[in-house]
Short mmCIF file of C-alpha atoms and ligand atoms in Angstrom, two decimals:
data_model
loop_
_atom_site.label_atom_id
_atom_site.label_comp_id
_atom_site.label_asym_id
_atom_site.label_seq_id
_atom_site.Cartn_x
_atom_site.Cartn_y
_atom_site.Cartn_z
CA UNK H 1 -7.23 15.12 -21.51
CA UNK H 2 -5.98 12.23 -21.07
CA UNK H 3 -2.96 12.47 -22.70
CA UNK H 4 -1.94 16.10 -21.17
CA UNK H 5 -2.75 14.75 -17.94
CA UNK H 6 0.32 15.63 -15.32
CA UNK H 7 -0.53 11.28 -14.08
CA UNK H 8 -1.12 9.49 -17.54
CA UNK H 9 2.38 8.16 -18.42
CA UNK H 10 1.13 6.02 -21.19
CA UNK H 11 -0.73 3.83 -19.60
CA UNK H 12 -1.84 0.51 -21.87
CA UNK H 13 -6.00 1.24 -20.85
CA UNK H 14 -7.99 3.45 -19.56
CA UNK H 15 -11.74 2.46 -19.84
CA UNK H 16 -14.49 4.29 -18.69
CA UNK H 17 -18.04 2.27 -17.98
CA UNK H 18 -21.29 3.39 -16.88
CA UNK H 19 -24.78 1.25 -16.59
CA UNK H 20 -28.21 3.09 -16.82
CA UNK H 21 -29.55 0.47 -15.35
CA UNK H 22 -27.48 0.37 -11.50
CA UNK H 23 -26.18 4.12 -12.41
CA UNK H 24 -22.37 2.63 -12.35
CA UNK H 25 -20.15 4.74 -13.80
CA UNK H 26 -16.03 3.57 -12.74
CA UNK H 27 -12.52 3.44 -14.51
CA UNK H 28 -10.33 1.11 -14.87
CA UNK H 29 -6.89 2.63 -15.52
CA UNK H 30 -4.33 -0.43 -16.69
CA UNK H 31 -0.89 1.26 -16.72
CA UNK H 32 1.30 -1.96 -17.65
CA UNK H 33 0.30 -6.29 -18.67
CA UNK H 34 4.46 -6.70 -19.16
CA UNK H 35 4.83 -8.84 -16.35
CA UNK H 36 1.46 -10.34 -15.95
CA UNK H 37 -2.62 -8.88 -15.52
CA UNK H 38 -3.15 -5.66 -14.23
CA UNK H 39 -3.54 -6.31 -10.68
CA UNK H 40 -4.75 -3.51 -8.26
CA UNK H 41 -8.06 -3.23 -5.62
CA UNK H 42 -10.77 -0.73 -7.30
CA UNK H 43 -11.77 2.53 -5.17
CA UNK H 44 -15.38 2.94 -4.59
CA UNK H 45 -14.78 6.68 -3.77
CA UNK H 46 -17.27 10.01 -3.67
CA UNK H 47 -14.68 11.72 -5.90
CA UNK H 48 -15.10 16.23 -5.97
CA UNK H 49 -15.35 15.57 -10.02
CA UNK H 50 -14.48 12.97 -13.20
CA UNK H 51 -11.24 14.46 -13.10
CA UNK H 52 -10.10 13.94 -9.96
CA UNK H 53 -11.39 10.01 -10.04
CA UNK H 54 -9.70 9.27 -13.23
CA UNK H 55 -6.38 10.96 -11.78
CA UNK H 56 -6.38 8.35 -8.23
CA UNK H 57 -6.75 6.13 -11.50
CA UNK H 58 -3.63 7.07 -13.38
CA UNK H 59 -1.59 7.44 -9.97
CA UNK H 60 -2.68 4.28 -8.21
CA UNK H 61 -2.53 2.11 -11.23
CA UNK H 62 1.08 3.01 -11.99
CA UNK H 63 1.82 2.82 -8.66
CA UNK H 64 0.60 -0.53 -9.01
CA UNK H 65 2.86 -1.75 -11.59
CA UNK H 66 6.03 -0.74 -9.89
CA UNK H 67 4.74 -2.12 -6.24
CA UNK H 68 3.48 -5.54 -8.08
CA UNK H 69 7.56 -5.53 -10.03
CA UNK H 70 9.33 -4.96 -6.74
CA UNK H 71 7.38 -7.61 -5.16
CA UNK H 72 8.78 -9.76 -7.76
CA UNK H 73 5.26 -11.06 -8.75
CA UNK H 74 4.15 -11.95 -12.15
CA UNK H 75 1.55 -9.29 -12.14
CA UNK H 76 0.90 -6.08 -14.25
CA UNK H 77 -0.48 -2.48 -12.74
CA UNK H 78 -3.89 -1.67 -12.65
CA UNK H 79 -6.89 0.15 -10.61
CA UNK H 80 -10.57 0.68 -10.96
CA UNK H 81 -12.17 3.72 -9.26
CA UNK H 82 -15.95 3.73 -8.60
CA UNK H 83 -18.05 6.84 -8.60
CA UNK H 84 -19.35 6.90 -5.36
CA UNK H 85 -23.32 6.68 -4.98
CA UNK H 86 -25.98 6.53 -2.49
CA UNK H 87 -26.00 2.54 -2.12
CA UNK H 88 -23.33 -0.56 -3.15
CA UNK H 89 -25.87 -2.58 -4.41
CA UNK H 90 -25.38 -6.40 -5.44
CA UNK H 91 -26.53 -4.94 -8.85
CA UNK H 92 -24.08 -2.33 -8.99
CA UNK H 93 -21.46 -4.51 -8.38
CA UNK H 94 -22.40 -6.82 -10.29
CA UNK H 95 -22.42 -4.24 -13.24
CA UNK H 96 -19.09 -3.10 -12.28
CA UNK H 97 -17.73 -7.38 -12.51
CA UNK H 98 -18.90 -7.28 -15.75
CA UNK H 99 -17.62 -4.40 -16.89
CA UNK H 100 -14.41 -6.15 -15.65
CA UNK H 101 -15.17 -9.37 -17.40
CA UNK H 102 -15.30 -7.54 -20.30
CA UNK H 103 -11.91 -6.71 -20.37
CA UNK H 104 -10.84 -10.63 -20.86
CA UNK H 105 -8.33 -10.68 -17.83
CA UNK H 106 -6.71 -8.13 -18.61
CA UNK H 107 -7.37 -6.12 -15.66
CA UNK H 108 -8.05 -8.44 -11.61
CA UNK H 109 -9.40 -6.16 -8.62
CA UNK H 110 -9.24 -6.36 -5.26
CA UNK H 111 -10.34 -4.48 -1.64
CA UNK H 112 -9.52 -1.13 -1.36
CA UNK H 113 -11.21 2.28 0.28
CA UNK H 114 -14.50 1.61 0.48
CA UNK H 115 -14.88 -2.04 -0.88
CA UNK H 116 -14.91 -5.27 1.31
CA UNK H 117 -14.89 -8.98 1.04
CA UNK H 118 -18.32 -9.81 1.09
CA UNK H 119 -18.07 -7.23 -2.32
CA UNK H 120 -15.66 -9.25 -4.27
CA UNK H 121 -18.51 -12.22 -3.68
CA UNK H 122 -21.17 -10.83 -5.69
CA UNK H 123 -18.26 -9.06 -8.41
CA UNK H 124 -17.46 -12.70 -8.37
CA UNK H 125 -20.86 -13.90 -10.12
CA UNK H 126 -20.04 -12.64 -13.24
CA UNK H 127 -16.65 -12.70 -13.31
CA UNK H 128 -13.25 -14.33 -12.15
CA UNK H 129 -11.13 -12.01 -11.84
CA UNK H 130 -10.72 -11.60 -8.57
CA UNK H 131 -9.13 -11.61 -5.80
CA UNK H 132 -9.50 -11.21 -2.19
CA UNK H 133 -12.18 -12.93 -1.17
CA UNK H 134 -12.46 -14.25 2.04
CA UNK H 135 -10.75 -17.26 2.50
CA UNK H 136 -9.73 -19.36 5.51
CA UNK H 137 -7.33 -18.98 8.02
CA UNK H 138 -4.71 -21.62 6.58
CA UNK H 139 -4.87 -21.49 3.38
CA UNK H 140 -3.11 -18.21 1.36
CA UNK H 141 -5.13 -15.19 0.92
CA UNK H 142 -7.91 -13.40 3.58
CA UNK H 143 -7.08 -9.70 5.27
CA UNK H 144 -3.50 -9.19 4.12
CA UNK H 145 -2.76 -6.72 7.30
CA UNK H 146 -1.20 -9.37 8.73
CA UNK H 147 1.19 -10.68 5.91
CA UNK H 148 1.90 -6.37 5.50
CA UNK H 149 2.60 -6.54 9.16
CA UNK H 150 5.30 -9.07 8.72
CA UNK H 151 6.46 -7.57 5.57
CA UNK H 152 7.24 -4.21 7.30
CA UNK H 153 8.51 -5.57 10.43
CA UNK H 154 11.21 -7.51 8.17
CA UNK H 155 11.90 -4.41 6.48
CA UNK H 156 12.84 -2.20 10.01
CA UNK H 157 15.22 -4.79 10.67
CA UNK H 158 16.95 -4.34 7.17
CA UNK H 159 16.97 -0.20 7.61
CA UNK H 160 18.03 -0.72 11.31
CA UNK H 161 20.75 -3.05 10.15
CA UNK H 162 21.39 -0.40 7.13
CA UNK H 163 21.22 2.74 9.03
CA UNK H 164 22.13 1.98 12.95
CA UNK H 165 24.40 -1.15 12.39
CA UNK H 166 22.35 -3.31 14.64
CA UNK H 167 21.43 -7.13 14.19
CA UNK H 168 18.50 -7.60 16.47
CA UNK H 169 15.56 -4.99 17.84
CA UNK H 170 16.59 -5.99 21.78
CA UNK H 171 15.71 -1.66 22.76
CA UNK H 172 15.18 -0.10 19.20
CA UNK H 173 12.69 1.91 19.56
CA UNK H 174 9.41 1.91 16.88
CA UNK H 175 7.65 4.36 16.58
CA UNK H 176 4.17 3.52 15.49
CA UNK H 177 1.81 6.22 14.06
CA UNK H 178 -2.16 4.04 13.84
CA UNK H 179 -2.83 0.92 15.01
CA UNK H 180 -4.84 -0.78 13.08
CA UNK H 181 -4.99 -3.68 10.90
CA UNK H 182 -1.20 -3.71 9.78
CA UNK H 183 0.18 -1.50 12.81
CA UNK H 184 -0.89 -3.93 15.82
CA UNK H 185 0.28 -6.68 14.08
CA UNK H 186 3.57 -4.91 13.87
CA UNK H 187 3.80 -3.43 17.56
CA UNK H 188 2.99 -6.82 18.77
CA UNK H 189 5.61 -8.89 16.34
CA UNK H 190 8.29 -5.39 17.62
CA UNK H 191 7.06 -6.03 21.06
CA UNK H 192 8.27 -9.92 21.07
CA UNK H 193 11.23 -8.84 19.46
CA UNK H 194 12.49 -6.67 22.45
CA UNK H 195 11.34 -3.48 21.22
CA UNK H 196 11.13 -0.14 22.60
CA UNK H 197 7.30 1.44 21.39
CA UNK H 198 5.36 4.44 21.34
CA UNK H 199 2.03 4.49 19.76
CA UNK H 200 -1.14 6.72 18.56
CA UNK H 201 -4.26 6.15 17.66
CA UNK H 202 -7.52 7.63 17.46
CA UNK H 203 -9.35 4.77 18.65
CA UNK H 204 -7.53 4.92 23.03
CA UNK H 205 -8.86 1.62 23.00
CA UNK H 206 -6.07 0.67 20.70
CA UNK H 207 -3.44 2.68 22.10
CA UNK H 208 -5.10 1.14 26.12
CA UNK H 209 -4.44 -1.78 24.65
CA UNK H 210 -0.93 -1.96 23.28
CA UNK H 211 0.08 0.40 26.91
CA UNK H 212 -1.31 -3.04 28.60
CA UNK H 213 -0.30 -5.73 26.84
CA UNK H 214 3.14 -4.29 25.10
CA UNK H 215 4.16 -2.18 27.03
CA UNK H 216 4.16 0.69 25.09
CA UNK H 217 4.08 4.67 26.01
CA UNK H 218 0.84 6.44 24.13
CA UNK H 219 2.01 9.79 22.16
CA UNK H 220 -0.69 12.58 20.42
CA UNK H 221 -1.47 12.08 17.56
CA UNK H 222 -0.76 15.63 16.79
CA UNK H 223 2.79 14.13 17.97
CA UNK H 224 3.63 10.97 17.11
CA UNK H 225 5.42 12.89 13.99
CA UNK H 226 7.72 14.48 16.10
CA UNK H 227 9.01 11.61 18.82
CA UNK H 228 12.51 11.44 19.37
CA UNK H 229 12.88 7.70 18.73
CA UNK H 230 15.34 5.21 16.21
CA UNK H 231 12.43 4.75 13.84
CA UNK H 232 8.91 6.16 12.90
CA UNK H 233 6.85 4.01 11.57
CA UNK H 234 3.97 5.44 9.38
CA UNK H 235 0.74 3.28 9.71
CA UNK H 236 -2.08 5.10 9.00
CA UNK H 237 -2.61 8.01 6.83
CA UNK H 238 -0.70 9.51 3.41
CA UNK H 239 1.04 11.64 2.59
CA UNK H 240 2.08 11.93 5.92
CA UNK H 241 5.93 13.62 5.17
CA UNK H 242 5.50 16.75 3.58
CA UNK H 243 7.94 19.82 4.21
CA UNK H 244 6.60 20.68 7.34
CA UNK H 245 6.70 17.19 9.25
CA UNK H 246 9.72 15.95 7.45
CA UNK H 247 11.82 19.97 9.44
CA UNK H 248 10.05 18.35 12.68
CA UNK H 249 11.23 14.54 12.74
CA UNK H 250 13.42 12.98 15.53
CA UNK H 251 14.78 9.26 13.76
CA UNK H 252 17.03 8.19 11.60
CA UNK H 253 14.74 5.77 9.82
CA UNK H 254 11.00 6.52 8.58
CA UNK H 255 9.63 2.25 7.63
CA UNK H 256 5.99 2.20 7.52
CA UNK H 257 3.05 1.02 5.67
CA UNK H 258 1.04 3.34 5.02
CA UNK H 259 0.62 4.15 0.94
CA UNK H 260 1.81 7.05 -0.48
CA UNK H 261 3.87 8.66 2.24
CA UNK H 262 5.73 10.99 0.22
CA UNK H 263 3.42 14.03 -0.06
CA UNK H 264 4.85 15.41 -3.03
CA UNK H 265 8.12 13.81 -5.75
CA UNK H 266 10.10 17.03 -3.46
CA UNK H 267 9.83 14.59 -0.21
CA UNK H 268 12.01 11.95 -1.00
CA UNK H 269 14.39 14.11 -1.51
CA UNK H 270 13.89 16.64 1.73
CA UNK H 271 13.96 13.02 3.71
CA UNK H 272 17.32 12.27 2.05
CA UNK H 273 19.26 15.94 2.97
CA UNK H 274 18.13 15.53 6.63
CA UNK H 275 20.35 12.61 6.37
CA UNK H 276 16.96 10.35 7.01
CA UNK H 277 16.37 6.92 6.52
CA UNK H 278 13.34 6.46 3.96
CA UNK H 279 12.11 2.71 3.56
CA UNK H 280 9.72 3.10 0.21
CA UNK H 281 6.40 2.46 0.99
CA UNK H 282 5.28 0.27 -1.36
CA UNK H 283 8.75 -2.30 -1.52
CA UNK H 284 7.97 -2.28 3.02
CA UNK H 285 4.38 -2.55 2.77
CA UNK H 286 3.90 -5.18 -0.47
CA UNK H 287 3.66 -8.52 2.28
CA UNK H 288 0.08 -8.53 1.64
CA UNK H 289 -0.83 -8.13 -2.00
CA UNK H 290 2.29 -11.32 -1.82
CA UNK H 291 -0.66 -12.16 -0.22
CA UNK H 292 -3.35 -11.47 -2.33
CA UNK H 293 -1.53 -12.98 -5.25
CA UNK H 294 -0.94 -16.28 -3.68
CA UNK H 295 -4.61 -16.63 -3.67
CA UNK H 296 -5.72 -15.32 -7.35
CA UNK H 297 -2.87 -16.86 -8.99
CA UNK H 298 -3.42 -20.61 -7.10
CA UNK H 299 0.22 -19.81 -7.02
CA UNK H 300 0.97 -21.17 -3.05
CA UNK H 301 0.48 -21.96 0.42
CA UNK H 302 0.76 -19.91 3.25
CA UNK H 303 4.24 -20.98 3.17
CA UNK H 304 5.23 -19.79 0.13
CA UNK H 305 4.23 -16.12 0.50
CA UNK H 306 6.25 -16.37 3.85
CA UNK H 307 9.08 -17.18 1.93
CA UNK H 308 8.36 -14.58 -0.32
CA UNK H 309 7.36 -12.06 2.00
CA UNK H 310 10.79 -12.67 3.22
CA UNK H 311 12.53 -11.54 0.16
CA UNK H 312 11.39 -7.82 1.05
CA UNK H 313 14.36 -7.29 3.71
CA UNK H 314 17.51 -8.36 1.18
CA UNK H 315 15.17 -5.84 -1.57
CA UNK H 316 15.26 -2.79 0.85
CA UNK H 317 18.55 -3.60 2.45
CA UNK H 318 19.50 -3.83 -2.30
CA UNK H 319 17.29 0.08 -1.92
CA UNK H 320 19.17 0.91 0.75
CA UNK H 321 23.10 0.66 -0.81
CA UNK H 322 22.07 1.36 -4.49
CA UNK H 323 20.97 5.04 -3.55
CA UNK H 324 23.61 5.62 -0.49
CA UNK H 325 26.37 4.25 -3.48
CA UNK H 326 24.44 7.04 -6.31
CA UNK H 327 23.65 9.95 -4.21
CA UNK H 328 19.79 8.75 -5.35
CA UNK H 329 16.78 9.88 -2.63
CA UNK H 330 15.74 5.43 -2.39
CA UNK H 331 12.48 6.66 -3.51
CA UNK H 332 14.19 7.80 -6.14
CA UNK H 333 15.88 4.58 -6.78
CA UNK H 334 12.95 2.17 -5.86
CA UNK H 335 10.94 3.55 -8.63
CA UNK H 336 14.34 3.62 -11.18
CA UNK H 337 14.07 -0.64 -10.18
CA UNK H 338 10.85 -0.44 -10.76
CA UNK H 339 10.37 0.55 -14.36
CA UNK H 340 13.18 -1.73 -15.59
CA UNK H 341 11.82 -4.23 -14.14
CA UNK H 342 8.63 -3.39 -16.24
CA UNK H 343 10.06 -1.48 -19.55
CA UNK H 344 10.04 1.68 -19.17
P1 NAD S 401 -6.88 0.11 9.75
O1 NAD S 401 -7.10 0.83 8.87
O2 NAD S 401 -6.83 -0.99 9.78
O3 NAD S 401 -5.89 1.07 10.26
C1 NAD S 401 -5.61 2.44 10.12
C2 NAD S 401 -5.13 2.82 11.87
O4 NAD S 401 -5.14 3.88 11.61
C3 NAD S 401 -6.54 2.09 12.75
O5 NAD S 401 -6.43 2.34 13.31
C4 NAD S 401 -6.46 4.59 12.91
O6 NAD S 401 -7.69 4.88 14.22
C5 NAD S 401 -4.86 5.18 12.62
N1 NAD S 401 -5.56 6.97 12.77
C6 NAD S 401 -6.41 7.19 11.69
N2 NAD S 401 -6.08 8.52 11.50
C7 NAD S 401 -5.21 8.56 12.24
C8 NAD S 401 -4.45 9.33 12.45
N3 NAD S 401 -4.23 10.88 12.19
N4 NAD S 401 -3.03 9.04 14.39
C9 NAD S 401 -2.55 8.06 14.31
N5 NAD S 401 -3.15 7.46 14.26
C10 NAD S 401 -4.97 7.32 13.35
O7 NAD S 401 -5.88 0.39 7.56
P2 NAD S 401 -4.47 -0.52 8.28
O8 NAD S 401 -5.43 -1.52 6.72
O9 NAD S 401 -3.70 -0.88 9.01
O10 NAD S 401 -3.52 -0.17 6.57
C11 NAD S 401 -3.01 1.12 7.58
C12 NAD S 401 -2.19 1.76 5.75
O11 NAD S 401 -1.09 0.86 5.59
C13 NAD S 401 -3.01 2.63 5.09
O12 NAD S 401 -2.01 3.86 4.54
C14 NAD S 401 -2.91 1.21 4.30
O13 NAD S 401 -3.27 2.16 2.36
C15 NAD S 401 -1.94 0.16 3.88
N6 NAD S 401 -1.52 -0.35 3.82
C16 NAD S 401 -2.19 -1.65 4.16
C17 NAD S 401 -2.31 -2.51 3.79
C18 NAD S 401 -2.64 -4.56 4.46
O14 NAD S 401 -2.57 -5.16 3.86
N7 NAD S 401 -4.25 -3.77 5.39
C19 NAD S 401 -1.60 -3.26 2.71
C20 NAD S 401 -0.90 -2.31 2.27
C21 NAD S 401 -0.76 -0.82 2.91
#
């Protein structure tokens, strides 16, 4: 079953854990340790089947290899999934910590969907291969949202320079889907830089705040993806770019934080065919992982994290130029660069 799974990519290891006493059922997928320990968050999720959990672990761990490599980090790619049960208690998290410890540092965990920074402190009772712990504001680490927003801001700047020959944001119109941890911080930066904003969120208090404090126009959540603007910045959900939404886009650039924006690999080519510049999600949204990695590796203060995030801008410029020169879509160019970096 595993070797034939569509998302199996000669992963270095796929580890299944079950603990009778606590009810833990988890999969840790180690895609690559070529550049360092396989780092990637843990997802606590109600999967329809064990197969669905495996698919998620395989796909997400490969994505982390690409993301960490393109972020210039000395880290490989891995991901854990815990099959949800009613209670996520300390005993279950400690059992998961022991599972991580049994891999002797090959895999390093952090938060993902369904996990909190408090959960990381419980896991840390059993293993030191954990990051994303609560930290003081001055240190590197902690909530990655603002760091991700900083990288997305710089990535959008690379995109408007490449596509619109613009060196600044004055009057550049950005439509943002989702004003959460990343989207709101991004909106604040763009507003401060002179951009015009259109925003949408399912929480009316967030859009109201953006309208009041940032002069943003508010769009309906069903209309935001088709807003006529210079840039669409998806900062809410994955899989927003599919055949129908791509056909309805009214922007020359898509550049946002959301993971897995392309619903299928074919959608990268669809965006390209429409002449729209797409900033590959795992390259532009790497600010958070750069911040988390600095914490885990103990390799840096806030200034060095800022310097590492700044490299997202030239990295994207390189991807855009290569894609233009080769006639390939930007997602394909980024994947190829990442695979070269991880020796595949
Ligand atoms: P968040 O949960 O803080 O914010 C998401 C926001 O999107 C919320 O305000 C939510 O109300 C809104 N939203 C949900 N559905 C929506 C819809 N249909 N239309 C409009 N708005 C909708 O999440 P976040 O941490 O800001 O992350 C945003 C995206 O970026 C996610 O896809 C996440 O995986 C990705 N990402 C986040 C980070 C990070 O550092 N937080 C890093 C990399 C990638």
